mmCIF file of C-alpha atoms in Angstrom:
data_model
loop_
_atom_site.group_PDB
_atom_site.id
_atom_site.type_symbol
_atom_site.label_atom_id
_atom_site.label_comp_id
_atom_site.label_asym_id
_atom_site.label_seq_id
_atom_site.Cartn_x
_atom_site.Cartn_y
_atom_site.Cartn_z
ATOM 1 C CA MET O 16 83.612 89.071 106.510
ATOM 2 C CA PRO O 17 85.377 85.779 107.342
ATOM 3 C CA ILE O 18 85.766 85.042 111.050
ATOM 4 C CA SER O 19 89.373 84.335 111.987
ATOM 5 C CA LYS O 20 90.238 81.274 114.019
ATOM 6 C CA PRO O 21 90.265 81.984 117.786
ATOM 7 C CA THR O 22 93.773 82.174 119.208
ATOM 8 C CA ALA O 23 92.819 82.570 122.877
ATOM 9 C CA CYS O 24 90.375 80.907 125.240
ATOM 10 C CA LEU O 25 89.034 81.922 128.634
ATOM 11 C CA ALA O 26 87.679 78.915 130.540
ATOM 12 C CA LEU O 27 85.626 79.383 133.706
ATOM 13 C CA ALA O 28 85.534 76.749 136.435
ATOM 14 C CA ASP O 29 81.831 76.089 135.721
ATOM 15 C CA GLY O 30 82.705 75.066 132.162
ATOM 16 C CA THR O 31 81.710 78.316 130.431
ATOM 17 C CA LEU O 32 84.055 79.154 127.554
ATOM 18 C CA PHE O 33 84.896 82.445 125.851
ATOM 19 C CA TYR O 34 86.918 82.415 122.627
ATOM 20 C CA GLY O 35 88.753 85.411 121.245
ATOM 21 C CA GLN O 36 91.964 86.733 119.747
ATOM 22 C CA GLY O 37 95.066 86.439 121.876
ATOM 23 C CA PHE O 38 97.770 89.059 122.277
ATOM 24 C CA GLY O 39 100.717 89.587 124.547
ATOM 25 C CA ALA O 40 102.479 86.504 125.867
ATOM 26 C CA VAL O 41 101.791 82.996 124.603
ATOM 27 C CA GLY O 42 100.925 80.390 127.215
ATOM 28 C CA GLN O 43 98.449 79.735 129.982
ATOM 29 C CA THR O 44 97.636 81.197 133.404
ATOM 30 C CA VAL O 45 95.078 80.501 136.132
ATOM 31 C CA ALA O 46 93.630 83.138 138.445
ATOM 32 C CA GLU O 47 90.515 84.747 139.864
ATOM 33 C CA LEU O 48 88.568 86.855 137.362
ATOM 34 C CA CYS O 49 87.449 90.377 138.264
ATOM 35 C CA PHE O 50 86.220 93.383 136.295
ATOM 36 C CA ASN O 51 87.410 96.983 136.396
ATOM 37 C CA THR O 52 85.168 99.897 135.369
ATOM 38 C CA ALA O 53 87.862 102.586 135.000
ATOM 39 C CA MET O 54 87.861 104.489 131.711
ATOM 40 C CA THR O 55 91.590 105.275 131.915
ATOM 41 C CA GLY O 56 94.745 103.811 133.364
ATOM 42 C CA TYR O 57 94.957 100.255 132.041
ATOM 43 C CA GLN O 58 98.757 100.325 132.437
ATOM 44 C CA GLU O 59 98.526 101.439 136.071
ATOM 45 C CA ILE O 60 95.914 98.730 136.700
ATOM 46 C CA MET O 61 98.036 95.958 135.177
ATOM 47 C CA THR O 62 101.056 97.042 137.257
ATOM 48 C CA ASP O 63 99.122 97.478 140.522
ATOM 49 C CA PRO O 64 100.436 94.788 142.933
ATOM 50 C CA SER O 65 96.943 94.494 144.436
ATOM 51 C CA TYR O 66 95.923 92.566 141.282
ATOM 52 C CA ALA O 67 98.257 89.638 141.973
ATOM 53 C CA GLY O 68 96.393 86.393 141.368
ATOM 54 C CA GLN O 69 93.740 88.046 139.193
ATOM 55 C CA VAL O 70 92.831 88.375 135.526
ATOM 56 C CA VAL O 71 91.210 91.753 134.868
ATOM 57 C CA THR O 72 88.202 92.260 132.588
ATOM 58 C CA PHE O 73 88.118 95.866 131.350
ATOM 59 C CA THR O 74 84.569 97.137 130.867
ATOM 60 C CA PHE O 75 85.853 100.163 128.923
ATOM 61 C CA PRO O 76 86.361 99.017 125.317
ATOM 62 C CA HIS O 77 89.154 101.356 124.165
ATOM 63 C CA ILE O 78 92.185 99.570 125.610
ATOM 64 C CA GLY O 79 95.591 100.352 124.108
ATOM 65 C CA ASN O 80 94.559 103.751 122.780
ATOM 66 C CA VAL O 81 97.197 105.712 124.743
ATOM 67 C CA GLY O 82 99.971 103.128 124.553
ATOM 68 C CA VAL O 83 102.328 102.566 127.472
ATOM 69 C CA ASN O 84 105.329 104.372 128.932
ATOM 70 C CA ALA O 85 107.788 103.793 131.756
ATOM 71 C CA ASP O 86 106.470 106.697 133.851
ATOM 72 C CA ASP O 87 103.052 105.099 134.339
ATOM 73 C CA ASP O 88 104.215 101.788 135.798
ATOM 74 C CA GLU O 89 103.056 101.397 139.405
ATOM 75 C CA THR O 90 105.690 98.723 139.976
ATOM 76 C CA ALA O 91 108.534 97.283 137.912
ATOM 77 C CA ASP O 92 106.451 94.719 135.987
ATOM 78 C CA PRO O 93 102.791 93.878 135.412
ATOM 79 C CA VAL O 94 101.365 91.952 138.350
ATOM 80 C CA ALA O 95 97.858 91.138 137.114
ATOM 81 C CA ALA O 96 97.873 87.663 135.570
ATOM 82 C CA GLY O 97 96.157 88.740 132.352
ATOM 83 C CA MET O 98 93.638 91.034 130.722
ATOM 84 C CA VAL O 99 90.284 90.573 128.962
ATOM 85 C CA VAL O 100 89.044 93.265 126.575
ATOM 86 C CA LYS O 101 86.110 93.809 124.217
ATOM 87 C CA TRP O 102 88.078 94.907 121.172
ATOM 88 C CA ASP O 103 91.531 94.070 119.949
ATOM 89 C CA PRO O 104 93.847 96.739 121.469
ATOM 90 C CA THR O 105 94.032 99.792 119.263
ATOM 91 C CA GLU O 106 97.095 101.616 118.002
ATOM 92 C CA PRO O 107 98.172 104.339 120.448
ATOM 93 C CA SER O 108 97.472 108.001 119.805
ATOM 94 C CA ASN O 109 99.034 109.953 122.661
ATOM 95 C CA TRP O 110 102.100 112.148 122.945
ATOM 96 C CA ARG O 111 103.327 110.211 125.992
ATOM 97 C CA ALA O 112 103.147 106.783 124.317
ATOM 98 C CA ALA O 113 106.547 105.089 124.147
ATOM 99 C CA GLU O 114 105.367 101.612 123.131
ATOM 100 C CA ASN O 115 102.302 99.655 122.042
ATOM 101 C CA LEU O 116 100.402 97.612 124.612
ATOM 102 C CA LYS O 117 100.724 94.261 122.814
ATOM 103 C CA PRO O 118 104.539 93.965 122.689
ATOM 104 C CA TRP O 119 104.744 95.434 126.196
ATOM 105 C CA LEU O 120 102.559 92.605 127.522
ATOM 106 C CA ALA O 121 104.429 89.989 125.493
ATOM 107 C CA ARG O 122 107.825 91.119 126.756
ATOM 108 C CA ARG O 123 106.594 91.057 130.338
ATOM 109 C CA GLY O 124 104.908 87.681 130.168
ATOM 110 C CA ARG O 125 101.253 88.657 130.457
ATOM 111 C CA ILE O 126 98.416 87.198 128.380
ATOM 112 C CA GLY O 127 95.584 89.185 126.807
ATOM 113 C CA ILE O 128 92.389 88.134 125.052
ATOM 114 C CA GLY O 129 90.255 90.421 122.886
ATOM 115 C CA GLY O 130 86.959 90.112 121.069
ATOM 116 C CA ILE O 131 85.091 89.117 124.224
ATOM 117 C CA ASP O 132 81.553 90.099 125.192
ATOM 118 C CA THR O 133 82.753 91.875 128.312
ATOM 119 C CA ARG O 134 79.226 93.032 129.180
ATOM 120 C CA ARG O 135 78.038 89.422 129.404
ATOM 121 C CA LEU O 136 81.156 88.423 131.333
ATOM 122 C CA THR O 137 80.764 91.300 133.791
ATOM 123 C CA ARG O 138 77.118 90.411 134.425
ATOM 124 C CA ALA O 139 78.162 86.833 135.170
ATOM 125 C CA ILE O 140 80.783 88.014 137.669
ATOM 126 C CA ARG O 141 78.289 90.290 139.412
ATOM 127 C CA GLN O 142 75.639 87.593 139.655
ATOM 128 C CA GLN O 143 77.769 84.545 140.470
ATOM 129 C CA GLY O 144 80.809 86.044 142.172
ATOM 130 C CA ALA O 145 84.403 86.267 140.978
ATOM 131 C CA PRO O 146 85.068 82.949 139.188
ATOM 132 C CA HIS O 147 88.269 80.974 138.926
ATOM 133 C CA VAL O 148 89.512 80.879 135.344
ATOM 134 C CA ALA O 149 92.198 79.569 133.029
ATOM 135 C CA LEU O 150 93.336 81.912 130.244
ATOM 136 C CA ALA O 151 95.280 80.454 127.314
ATOM 137 C CA HIS O 152 96.856 82.040 124.233
ATOM 138 C CA ASP O 153 98.018 79.840 121.357
ATOM 139 C CA PRO O 154 98.664 81.450 117.940
ATOM 140 C CA GLU O 155 97.685 78.140 116.302
ATOM 141 C CA GLY O 156 94.382 78.031 118.152
ATOM 142 C CA ASN O 157 94.892 74.589 119.656
ATOM 143 C CA PHE O 158 93.293 74.224 123.088
ATOM 144 C CA ASP O 159 92.728 71.285 125.410
ATOM 145 C CA ILE O 160 89.393 72.487 126.730
ATOM 146 C CA GLU O 161 89.001 69.752 129.316
ATOM 147 C CA ALA O 162 92.436 70.531 130.729
ATOM 148 C CA LEU O 163 91.700 74.271 130.818
ATOM 149 C CA VAL O 164 88.468 73.776 132.760
ATOM 150 C CA GLU O 165 90.235 71.436 135.178
ATOM 151 C CA ALA O 166 93.014 73.996 135.632
ATOM 152 C CA ALA O 167 90.422 76.659 136.482
ATOM 153 C CA ARG O 168 88.773 74.322 138.977
ATOM 154 C CA GLY O 169 92.146 73.583 140.521
ATOM 155 C CA PHE O 170 92.935 77.216 141.294
ATOM 156 C CA PRO O 171 92.908 77.478 145.114
ATOM 157 C CA GLY O 172 91.351 80.945 145.230
ATOM 158 C CA LEU O 173 92.417 83.995 147.209
ATOM 159 C CA VAL O 174 90.853 83.085 150.564
ATOM 160 C CA GLY O 175 93.668 82.136 152.932
ATOM 161 C CA LEU O 176 96.302 83.175 150.388
ATOM 162 C CA ASP O 177 99.139 85.475 151.461
ATOM 163 C CA LEU O 178 100.266 87.241 148.289
ATOM 164 C CA ALA O 179 101.940 90.224 149.939
ATOM 165 C CA LYS O 180 105.115 88.205 150.409
ATOM 166 C CA ASP O 181 105.247 87.696 146.623
ATOM 167 C CA VAL O 182 105.034 91.384 145.704
ATOM 168 C CA THR O 183 106.821 93.133 148.591
ATOM 169 C CA CYS O 184 110.303 94.589 148.258
ATOM 170 C CA ALA O 185 113.257 92.313 149.031
ATOM 171 C CA GLN O 186 114.995 94.945 151.167
ATOM 172 C CA SER O 187 114.379 98.421 152.518
ATOM 173 C CA TYR O 188 114.867 101.522 150.397
ATOM 174 C CA ARG O 189 114.322 105.293 150.486
ATOM 175 C CA TRP O 190 111.786 107.168 148.363
ATOM 176 C CA ASP O 191 111.776 110.905 147.560
ATOM 177 C CA GLU O 192 110.058 111.182 144.149
ATOM 178 C CA MET O 193 106.918 113.361 144.217
ATOM 179 C CA ARG O 194 103.746 113.396 142.126
ATOM 180 C CA TRP O 195 103.865 114.180 138.421
ATOM 181 C CA ALA O 196 103.176 117.833 137.572
ATOM 182 C CA TRP O 197 103.293 119.831 134.382
ATOM 183 C CA PRO O 198 105.750 120.781 132.989
ATOM 184 C CA GLU O 199 108.505 119.353 135.191
ATOM 185 C CA GLY O 200 107.171 115.792 135.440
ATOM 186 C CA TYR O 201 108.390 113.936 138.514
ATOM 187 C CA THR O 202 110.514 115.993 140.903
ATOM 188 C CA ARG O 203 112.322 115.169 144.160
ATOM 189 C CA GLN O 204 111.390 116.071 147.714
ATOM 190 C CA GLU O 205 114.370 118.138 148.875
ATOM 191 C CA ALA O 206 113.052 119.518 152.179
ATOM 192 C CA PRO O 207 111.184 116.709 153.986
ATOM 193 C CA ARG O 208 109.584 117.495 157.338
ATOM 194 C CA HIS O 209 108.407 114.053 158.486
ATOM 195 C CA LYS O 210 110.115 110.662 158.707
ATOM 196 C CA VAL O 211 107.724 107.930 157.608
ATOM 197 C CA VAL O 212 108.172 104.183 157.568
ATOM 198 C CA ALA O 213 105.992 102.618 154.859
ATOM 199 C CA LEU O 214 105.247 98.905 155.104
ATOM 200 C CA ASP O 215 105.235 97.473 151.588
ATOM 201 C CA PHE O 216 102.452 94.905 151.233
ATOM 202 C CA GLY O 217 102.321 95.718 147.502
ATOM 203 C CA ALA O 218 102.752 99.488 147.497
ATOM 204 C CA LYS O 219 102.007 101.489 144.356
ATOM 205 C CA ARG O 220 104.611 104.050 143.370
ATOM 206 C CA ASN O 221 102.032 106.823 143.284
ATOM 207 C CA ILE O 222 101.209 106.241 146.965
ATOM 208 C CA LEU O 223 104.862 106.791 147.826
ATOM 209 C CA ARG O 224 104.897 109.882 145.601
ATOM 210 C CA CYS O 225 101.891 111.275 147.471
ATOM 211 C CA LEU O 226 103.670 110.770 150.795
ATOM 212 C CA ALA O 227 106.755 112.559 149.468
ATOM 213 C CA SER O 228 104.559 115.364 148.099
ATOM 214 C CA VAL O 229 103.243 116.209 151.584
ATOM 215 C CA GLY O 230 106.754 116.484 152.973
ATOM 216 C CA CYS O 231 107.619 112.920 153.949
ATOM 217 C CA ASP O 232 111.060 111.339 153.990
ATOM 218 C CA VAL O 233 109.908 107.789 153.194
ATOM 219 C CA THR O 234 111.702 104.586 154.156
ATOM 220 C CA VAL O 235 110.021 101.510 152.673
ATOM 221 C CA LEU O 236 110.305 98.220 154.577
ATOM 222 C CA PRO O 237 109.333 94.683 153.478
ATOM 223 C CA ALA O 238 105.957 93.304 154.512
ATOM 224 C CA THR O 239 107.569 90.993 157.074
ATOM 225 C CA ALA O 240 109.263 93.801 159.020
ATOM 226 C CA THR O 241 108.853 93.585 162.791
ATOM 227 C CA ALA O 242 107.801 96.399 165.093
ATOM 228 C CA GLU O 243 111.376 96.578 166.346
ATOM 229 C CA GLU O 244 112.627 97.102 162.796
ATOM 230 C CA VAL O 245 109.960 99.739 162.149
ATOM 231 C CA LEU O 246 110.698 101.715 165.295
ATOM 232 C CA ALA O 247 114.469 101.461 164.788
ATOM 233 C CA HIS O 248 114.057 104.183 162.144
ATOM 234 C CA SER O 249 112.567 106.590 164.729
ATOM 235 C CA PRO O 250 109.668 107.493 162.450
ATOM 236 C CA ASP O 251 107.200 110.328 162.941
ATOM 237 C CA GLY O 252 104.501 108.119 161.417
ATOM 238 C CA VAL O 253 103.832 104.628 160.058
ATOM 239 C CA PHE O 254 102.114 103.929 156.748
ATOM 240 C CA LEU O 255 100.440 100.605 155.846
ATOM 241 C CA SER O 256 100.240 100.107 152.078
ATOM 242 C CA ASN O 257 97.819 98.436 149.716
ATOM 243 C CA GLY O 258 98.409 94.878 148.535
ATOM 244 C CA PRO O 259 96.869 91.617 147.276
ATOM 245 C CA GLY O 260 95.471 88.469 148.843
ATOM 246 C CA ASP O 261 93.629 87.632 152.029
ATOM 247 C CA PRO O 262 94.278 90.175 154.822
ATOM 248 C CA ALA O 263 93.874 87.462 157.454
ATOM 249 C CA ALA O 264 96.709 85.466 155.850
ATOM 250 C CA THR O 265 99.084 88.423 155.581
ATOM 251 C CA GLY O 266 97.949 89.469 159.045
ATOM 252 C CA SER O 267 99.531 86.369 160.565
ATOM 253 C CA TYR O 268 102.806 88.308 160.665
ATOM 254 C CA ALA O 269 101.699 91.901 159.984
ATOM 255 C CA VAL O 270 99.002 92.190 162.661
ATOM 256 C CA PRO O 271 101.399 91.463 165.577
ATOM 257 C CA MET O 272 103.694 94.187 164.241
ATOM 258 C CA ILE O 273 100.827 96.680 163.981
ATOM 259 C CA LYS O 274 99.560 95.802 167.461
ATOM 260 C CA GLU O 275 102.983 96.373 169.004
ATOM 261 C CA VAL O 276 103.362 99.744 167.263
ATOM 262 C CA LEU O 277 99.924 100.805 168.534
ATOM 263 C CA GLU O 278 100.523 99.533 172.064
ATOM 264 C CA THR O 279 104.006 100.936 172.577
ATOM 265 C CA THR O 280 103.804 104.292 170.770
ATOM 266 C CA GLU O 281 101.448 107.185 170.042
ATOM 267 C CA LEU O 282 102.654 107.457 166.463
ATOM 268 C CA PRO O 283 100.215 108.472 163.712
ATOM 269 C CA VAL O 284 99.285 105.443 161.588
ATOM 270 C CA PHE O 285 97.669 105.619 158.147
ATOM 271 C CA GLY O 286 96.525 102.598 156.117
ATOM 272 C CA ILE O 287 95.186 102.101 152.592
ATOM 273 C CA CYS O 288 93.320 99.083 151.163
ATOM 274 C CA LEU O 289 95.072 95.945 152.511
ATOM 275 C CA GLY O 290 96.710 98.194 155.096
ATOM 276 C CA HIS O 291 93.222 99.352 156.127
ATOM 277 C CA GLN O 292 92.048 95.775 156.491
ATOM 278 C CA MET O 293 95.042 94.724 158.578
ATOM 279 C CA LEU O 294 94.766 97.774 160.815
ATOM 280 C CA ALA O 295 91.146 96.765 161.422
ATOM 281 C CA LEU O 296 92.258 93.210 162.256
ATOM 282 C CA ALA O 297 94.881 94.552 164.674
ATOM 283 C CA LEU O 298 92.170 96.613 166.394
ATOM 284 C CA GLY O 299 89.903 93.579 166.817
ATOM 285 C CA ALA O 300 87.577 93.638 163.779
ATOM 286 C CA ASN O 301 87.061 90.944 161.128
ATOM 287 C CA THR O 302 87.420 90.880 157.350
ATOM 288 C CA ILE O 303 85.319 88.965 154.817
ATOM 289 C CA LYS O 304 85.555 87.968 151.142
ATOM 290 C CA MET O 305 83.250 89.972 148.857
ATOM 291 C CA ASN O 306 81.115 88.529 146.083
ATOM 292 C CA HIS O 307 82.900 90.346 143.260
ATOM 293 C CA GLY O 308 84.807 93.119 145.011
ATOM 294 C CA HIS O 309 85.203 96.763 144.073
ATOM 295 C CA HIS O 310 87.471 97.558 141.129
ATOM 296 C CA GLY O 311 87.236 100.886 139.346
ATOM 297 C CA ALA O 312 87.761 104.635 139.448
ATOM 298 C CA ASN O 313 84.168 105.772 139.910
ATOM 299 C CA HIS O 314 83.139 104.531 143.363
ATOM 300 C CA PRO O 315 81.163 107.005 145.525
ATOM 301 C CA VAL O 316 82.119 106.977 149.191
ATOM 302 C CA LYS O 317 80.467 109.009 151.941
ATOM 303 C CA ASP O 318 82.445 110.559 154.769
ATOM 304 C CA LEU O 319 80.113 109.961 157.721
ATOM 305 C CA GLU O 320 81.741 112.692 159.788
ATOM 306 C CA THR O 321 81.464 115.521 157.265
ATOM 307 C CA GLY O 322 78.651 114.325 155.003
ATOM 308 C CA LYS O 323 80.906 114.831 151.990
ATOM 309 C CA VAL O 324 80.738 112.371 149.090
ATOM 310 C CA GLU O 325 84.008 111.524 147.343
ATOM 311 C CA ILE O 326 84.423 109.736 144.029
ATOM 312 C CA THR O 327 87.194 107.248 144.619
ATOM 313 C CA SER O 328 89.410 104.633 143.027
ATOM 314 C CA MET O 329 89.044 101.120 144.459
ATOM 315 C CA ASN O 330 90.629 97.715 144.065
ATOM 316 C CA HIS O 331 89.757 95.108 146.669
ATOM 317 C CA GLY O 332 88.083 91.723 146.954
ATOM 318 C CA PHE O 333 87.979 91.614 150.761
ATOM 319 C CA THR O 334 86.376 94.129 153.103
ATOM 320 C CA VAL O 335 86.267 95.041 156.778
ATOM 321 C CA ASP O 336 83.068 93.852 158.460
ATOM 322 C CA GLY O 337 81.790 97.133 159.913
ATOM 323 C CA GLN O 338 79.569 95.206 162.340
ATOM 324 C CA THR O 339 82.639 93.854 164.141
ATOM 325 C CA LEU O 340 84.405 97.158 164.880
ATOM 326 C CA PRO O 341 85.177 97.245 168.620
ATOM 327 C CA GLU O 342 84.369 100.082 170.992
ATOM 328 C CA GLY O 343 86.621 103.060 170.416
ATOM 329 C CA VAL O 344 87.033 102.327 166.687
ATOM 330 C CA LEU O 345 84.762 104.533 164.589
ATOM 331 C CA GLU O 346 83.462 103.875 161.093
ATOM 332 C CA THR O 347 84.275 107.011 159.086
ATOM 333 C CA HIS O 348 83.446 106.136 155.473
ATOM 334 C CA VAL O 349 80.999 103.830 153.674
ATOM 335 C CA SER O 350 80.435 102.842 150.063
ATOM 336 C CA LEU O 351 77.330 104.341 148.500
ATOM 337 C CA PHE O 352 77.157 101.351 146.154
ATOM 338 C CA ASP O 353 76.616 98.683 148.806
ATOM 339 C CA GLY O 354 77.102 100.236 152.241
ATOM 340 C CA SER O 355 80.331 98.326 152.917
ATOM 341 C CA ASN O 356 82.954 99.796 155.228
ATOM 342 C CA CYS O 357 85.432 102.172 153.582
ATOM 343 C CA GLY O 358 87.186 103.839 156.509
ATOM 344 C CA ILE O 359 87.905 103.736 160.240
ATOM 345 C CA ARG O 360 89.701 105.752 162.873
ATOM 346 C CA VAL O 361 90.629 105.248 166.498
ATOM 347 C CA ALA O 362 88.900 107.698 168.841
ATOM 348 C CA GLU O 363 91.230 110.312 170.321
ATOM 349 C CA ARG O 364 94.267 108.972 168.424
ATOM 350 C CA PRO O 365 95.854 109.829 165.032
ATOM 351 C CA VAL O 366 95.254 106.310 163.716
ATOM 352 C CA PHE O 367 93.062 105.960 160.629
ATOM 353 C CA SER O 368 92.691 104.084 157.361
ATOM 354 C CA VAL O 369 90.548 103.868 154.230
ATOM 355 C CA GLN O 370 89.569 101.028 151.940
ATOM 356 C CA TYR O 371 89.894 103.062 148.752
ATOM 357 C CA HIS O 372 92.942 104.551 147.018
ATOM 358 C CA PRO O 373 93.344 108.297 147.698
ATOM 359 C CA GLU O 374 96.417 108.372 145.464
ATOM 360 C CA ALA O 375 94.157 107.370 142.514
ATOM 361 C CA SER O 376 96.379 106.521 139.509
ATOM 362 C CA PRO O 377 94.072 105.935 137.791
ATOM 363 C CA GLY O 378 91.100 107.821 139.129
ATOM 364 C CA PRO O 379 89.859 111.062 140.670
ATOM 365 C CA GLN O 380 91.897 112.982 143.222
ATOM 366 C CA ASP O 381 89.054 113.861 145.608
ATOM 367 C CA SER O 382 90.758 112.125 148.530
ATOM 368 C CA PHE O 383 94.327 113.464 148.419
ATOM 369 C CA TYR O 384 93.482 115.366 151.614
ATOM 370 C CA LEU O 385 94.048 112.135 153.550
ATOM 371 C CA PHE O 386 97.789 112.378 152.913
ATOM 372 C CA GLU O 387 97.661 115.964 154.155
ATOM 373 C CA ARG O 388 95.748 114.774 157.235
ATOM 374 C CA PHE O 389 98.490 112.223 157.934
ATOM 375 C CA ALA O 390 101.170 114.908 157.570
ATOM 376 C CA ALA O 391 99.224 117.251 159.863
ATOM 377 C CA ALA O 392 98.949 114.510 162.502
ATOM 378 C CA MET O 393 102.704 114.013 162.433
ATOM 379 C CA GLN O 394 103.302 117.759 162.648
ATOM 380 C CA ALA O 395 100.947 118.035 165.625
ATOM 381 C CA ARG O 396 102.703 115.198 167.440
ATOM 382 C CA VAL O 397 106.137 116.707 166.846
ATOM 383 C CA ALA O 398 104.883 120.053 168.151
ATOM 384 C CA THR O 399 103.793 118.491 171.447
ATOM 385 C CA THR O 400 106.886 116.366 172.106
#
């Protein structure tokens, strides 16, 4: 069989080149390259704000097989810079498919490259760390390789980069949509019991749905909201969302807010992913950049307090340094892959957070109980005041 001319090129900063067939938008982008091991949910992954500044390599080869639809977007538009897949995306075969993946990516300005040895690429990421890359798609197959490699080398990286300000909401809004359930689909929370302020550092819609599903009346505030603005809503609890970038950079304005909330109130506080990292920073711990991060829907995490093992969904390139947790802050969960910190709580206070994504989407739902724990903490506080 004749080999068609490559129409896309992935250039790593070390000069390694991968040629393949382009799809989606035409053009060029630079980013950090990561890999995701989930077997489902490519649309949710591409629209997860935590992937800002990253091109995602999918280790599962069957990408495009269920199409895309508006209900599965985790935010309004794809946030990941691009996607790398083993095979050219397949035609969809799913009753929920409303559109094919390729035109969806093209319309939303995201580049894809197929025909790549994703196993080799994933091994390189694991061994050498997440590289900086330039991804180009040209239907004519004309590439300035030297310029692409230089563009990859010029990418500043995620360390010290505050990306939450790029993906947060522009103004506050209310949320009452609950989790999807057969046969009704998404329904509305009509009898909320708890007022929650959610700080949007890059919040996924399914996180907000989970909060609504446990009885929360959710008000979402921008990442830059102050403690005064948070407390002006008289919340029963404060939620710190997921998000992209370096937690220390976003923490320059978010950590003072979190500290003031903790110091001036006894409100329950719950954080996920970036929110977990910034809560840890506010409590006095440190965060560090990981070699290649955790990205997938099959990560085993052990609850150190119950001995239970949960299979979780993860997406993070930074982690809390468990060795720096101060007295009174307990490590509650650890990764069974590498022993890294995956959860903390403050002794004798309803303040806790986890590194993984209990809302899944995509992924297992082993950890939904954390939303119920947050709701129970708010109920207990209301009962005693």
